Tab-separated table of C-alpha atoms in Angstrom:
chain	number	residue	atom	x	y	z
L	1	LYS	CA	-10.018	25.041	-110.002
L	2	ARG	CA	-13.652	24.324	-109.497
L	3	ALA	CA	-14.045	21.305	-111.619
L	4	LEU	CA	-10.833	20.376	-109.849
L	5	ALA	CA	-11.979	19.969	-106.748
L	6	SER	CA	-15.314	18.800	-108.144
L	7	ALA	CA	-13.187	15.564	-109.235
L	8	HIS	CA	-11.776	15.697	-105.693
L	9	ALA	CA	-15.154	15.810	-104.339
L	10	LEU	CA	-17.235	13.588	-106.166
L	11	GLY	CA	-14.801	10.500	-105.227
L	12	GLU	CA	-15.303	11.050	-101.924
L	13	PHE	CA	-18.291	9.016	-102.758
L	14	ASP	CA	-17.306	5.929	-103.876
L	15	ALA	CA	-19.595	3.683	-106.039
L	16	VAL	CA	-22.321	7.068	-106.092
L	17	ALA	CA	-20.246	8.855	-108.051
L	18	GLU	CA	-19.414	6.112	-110.392
L	19	LYS	CA	-21.442	7.762	-113.475
L	20	PRO	CA	-20.687	11.572	-112.771
L	21	LEU	CA	-16.613	10.469	-112.459
L	22	THR	CA	-17.497	8.597	-116.058
L	23	ARG	CA	-19.056	11.339	-117.495
L	24	VAL	CA	-16.127	13.622	-116.400
L	25	LEU	CA	-13.797	11.012	-117.927
L	26	ASP	CA	-16.053	11.414	-121.148
L	27	ARG	CA	-16.466	15.132	-121.374
L	28	GLY	CA	-14.419	16.819	-118.976
L	29	ARG	CA	-11.920	19.585	-120.717
L	30	SER	CA	-8.468	19.549	-118.277
L	31	GLU	CA	-6.057	16.440	-118.609
L	32	GLN	CA	-5.769	16.892	-114.955
L	33	VAL	CA	-9.003	16.901	-114.215
L	34	ARG	CA	-9.745	13.766	-115.918
L	35	ALA	CA	-7.107	11.904	-114.178
L	36	VAL	CA	-8.394	12.518	-111.040
L	37	ALA	CA	-11.702	11.675	-111.871
L	38	LEU	CA	-9.799	8.253	-112.829
L	39	GLY	CA	-8.117	8.210	-109.689
L	40	SER	CA	-11.311	8.446	-108.160
L	41	LEU	CA	-13.172	5.449	-109.811
L	42	LEU	CA	-9.873	3.108	-109.227
L	43	ASP	CA	-11.376	0.824	-106.370
L	44	THR	CA	-14.397	1.380	-107.702
L	45	TRP	CA	-13.588	-0.527	-110.943
L	46	ARG	CA	-10.551	-2.680	-109.649
L	47	ALA	CA	-13.471	-5.580	-108.575
L	48	ASP	CA	-14.316	-5.591	-112.441
L	49	PRO	CA	-12.002	-4.129	-114.879
L	50	SER	CA	-13.618	-4.469	-117.726
L	51	ALA	CA	-12.490	-3.277	-121.297
L	52	LYS	CA	-14.191	-0.788	-121.336
L	53	ARG	CA	-12.589	0.536	-117.806
L	54	ILE	CA	-9.045	-0.337	-119.185
L	55	LYS	CA	-9.656	1.354	-122.077
L	56	LEU	CA	-10.701	4.544	-120.304
L	57	PHE	CA	-8.289	3.462	-117.914
L	58	VAL	CA	-5.386	3.408	-120.448
L	59	LYS	CA	-6.170	7.049	-122.329
L	60	HIS	CA	-6.710	8.764	-119.108
L	61	ALA	CA	-4.610	7.526	-116.453
L	62	ARG	CA	-1.408	9.882	-115.493
L	63	SER	CA	0.565	9.485	-112.335
L	64	PRO	CA	0.915	11.058	-109.677
L	65	GLU	CA	-2.849	12.469	-110.335
L	66	SER	CA	-4.678	8.826	-110.525
L	67	GLY	CA	-2.431	7.252	-108.321
L	68	THR	CA	1.139	6.252	-108.129
L	69	ARG	CA	2.806	4.169	-110.594
L	70	GLY	CA	2.131	1.027	-108.519
L	71	THR	CA	-1.817	1.795	-107.874
L	72	LEU	CA	-2.115	1.840	-111.448
L	73	LEU	CA	0.165	-1.464	-111.571
L	74	ARG	CA	-2.251	-2.983	-109.247
L	75	PHE	CA	-5.490	-2.195	-110.775
L	76	LEU	CA	-3.937	-3.832	-114.418
L	77	ALA	CA	-3.129	-6.903	-111.989
L	78	ARG	CA	-6.895	-7.697	-111.333
L	79	VAL	CA	-7.474	-7.901	-115.328
L	80	PRO	CA	-7.572	-12.496	-115.971
L	81	SER	CA	-4.713	-13.215	-117.830
L	82	GLU	CA	-6.665	-14.862	-120.411
L	83	GLN	CA	-7.791	-11.305	-121.166
L	84	ALA	CA	-5.341	-9.142	-121.036
L	85	ARG	CA	-3.174	-10.123	-123.885
L	86	ASP	CA	-6.235	-9.470	-126.131
L	87	ILE	CA	-7.373	-6.001	-124.064
L	88	TYR	CA	-4.130	-4.986	-123.703
L	89	PHE	CA	-2.187	-5.447	-127.527
L	90	ASP	CA	-5.109	-2.925	-129.083
L	91	LEU	CA	-4.104	-0.232	-126.780
L	92	ILE	CA	-0.188	-1.129	-127.116
L	93	ASP	CA	-0.720	-0.312	-130.920
L	94	ASP	CA	-3.493	3.033	-130.605
L	95	ALA	CA	-0.843	6.007	-131.098
L	96	ARG	CA	-3.665	8.280	-129.848
L	97	LEU	CA	-2.993	6.951	-126.383
L	98	PRO	CA	-0.344	8.044	-124.321
L	99	ILE	CA	3.245	7.065	-124.298
L	100	GLU	CA	3.169	6.161	-120.618
L	101	SER	CA	-0.214	4.128	-120.157
L	102	ARG	CA	0.717	1.918	-123.263
L	103	ALA	CA	3.852	1.188	-121.411
L	104	LEU	CA	2.124	0.556	-117.808
L	105	LEU	CA	0.351	-2.465	-120.193
L	106	ILE	CA	3.743	-3.999	-121.200
L	107	ARG	CA	4.639	-3.594	-117.371
L	108	ASP	CA	1.737	-5.549	-116.085
L	109	LEU	CA	2.187	-8.446	-118.865
L	110	ALA	CA	5.860	-8.421	-118.178
L	111	GLU	CA	5.151	-9.207	-114.085
L	112	ARG	CA	2.510	-11.775	-114.764
L	113	ALA	CA	3.285	-15.613	-115.121
L	114	GLU	CA	6.305	-16.513	-117.467
L	115	ALA	CA	3.883	-18.526	-119.629
L	116	VAL	CA	2.067	-15.149	-120.356
L	117	ALA	CA	4.342	-12.726	-120.400
L	118	GLY	CA	6.985	-14.271	-122.568
L	119	PRO	CA	4.982	-15.135	-125.702
L	120	ALA	CA	3.568	-11.679	-125.115
L	121	LEU	CA	6.304	-9.870	-124.896
L	122	ALA	CA	8.361	-11.742	-127.657
L	123	GLU	CA	5.079	-11.087	-129.947
L	124	LEU	CA	5.591	-7.557	-128.921
L	125	LEU	CA	9.055	-7.661	-130.562
L	126	THR	CA	7.616	-8.666	-134.181
L	127	GLY	CA	5.215	-6.809	-136.189
L	128	LYS	CA	5.568	-2.861	-136.755
L	129	HIS	CA	5.121	-1.946	-133.205
L	130	ASP	CA	6.389	1.916	-131.745
L	131	ALA	CA	10.007	1.405	-130.809
L	132	GLU	CA	9.938	3.112	-127.432
L	133	LEU	CA	7.442	0.377	-127.389
L	134	GLN	CA	9.551	-2.413	-128.227
L	135	ALA	CA	12.448	-1.057	-126.372
L	136	HIS	CA	10.162	-1.449	-123.137
L	137	ALA	CA	9.331	-4.816	-123.747
L	138	LEU	CA	12.978	-5.847	-124.433
L	139	GLN	CA	14.173	-4.460	-121.163
L	140	CYS	CA	11.396	-5.800	-119.198
L	141	MET	CA	12.614	-9.202	-121.255
L	142	LEU	CA	15.672	-8.865	-120.021
L	143	ASP	CA	15.028	-8.145	-116.378
L	144	ARG	CA	12.626	-10.591	-116.092
L	145	ASP	CA	15.348	-13.275	-117.622
L	146	LEU	CA	12.731	-14.092	-120.554
L	147	ALA	CA	13.813	-15.353	-123.745
L	148	ALA	CA	13.187	-14.353	-127.132
L	149	PRO	CA	13.329	-16.065	-130.249
L	150	LEU	CA	17.183	-15.585	-131.023
L	151	ALA	CA	15.752	-14.970	-135.338
L	152	VAL	CA	13.493	-12.080	-133.918
L	153	LEU	CA	16.755	-10.732	-131.152
L	154	ARG	CA	19.355	-11.131	-135.070
L	155	GLN	CA	17.212	-9.203	-137.193
L	156	LEU	CA	16.414	-6.588	-134.326
L	157	SER	CA	19.850	-6.154	-133.255
L	158	ARG	CA	20.921	-5.770	-136.908
L	159	SER	CA	18.258	-3.429	-138.213
L	160	ALA	CA	16.202	-2.210	-135.728
L	161	LYS	CA	15.295	1.605	-136.395
L	162	SER	CA	15.884	2.174	-132.821
L	163	ASN	CA	19.427	2.222	-131.730
L	164	ASP	CA	18.137	1.511	-128.112
L	165	VAL	CA	16.714	-1.460	-129.719
L	166	ARG	CA	19.107	-2.491	-131.070
L	167	PHE	CA	21.495	-2.470	-128.381
L	168	LEU	CA	18.821	-4.287	-126.231
L	169	ALA	CA	18.513	-7.174	-128.669
L	170	ALA	CA	22.249	-7.773	-128.641
L	171	LEU	CA	21.946	-7.414	-125.217
L	172	ALA	CA	19.109	-10.431	-125.051
L	173	ARG	CA	21.041	-12.369	-127.686
L	174	ASP	CA	23.986	-12.816	-126.152
L	175	ARG	CA	22.452	-13.870	-122.803
L	176	LEU	CA	21.233	-17.011	-125.018
């Protein structure tokens, strides 16, 4: 309880508390306390969402402790598109990170300009990406009406390991 109250209190000091709050992220024992510390850091980090900060964000973000889903997406939206793909793909493939945070990265990619979103989401459909994340990428493509390569959709609709991925790939293929 004290650690949680301390994380909340430190958050009131904005930039001055960045170092102690970052230490809480690195060393805090409680997942909830780390999530609260991260939520307190988001306003300070918003001006400069570096690769290191994004990695800490993905590792520790929890809604609602760190902020609403919208707050978390607004932080990610500050990452320049040319950097987002490179930074995000390493994190999306890291199975040690929470699936919810990795899905937020996919959602952020999906909300970017079509020239960025389409190729990035299509790339997630190939290779050895987690089936849940592939399904999420397909759903985002369907929501945005982005076309995936027909050959990829055919292959996924026939032989994907996940029923969800097979279904969504068939749905996307039928939209072409």
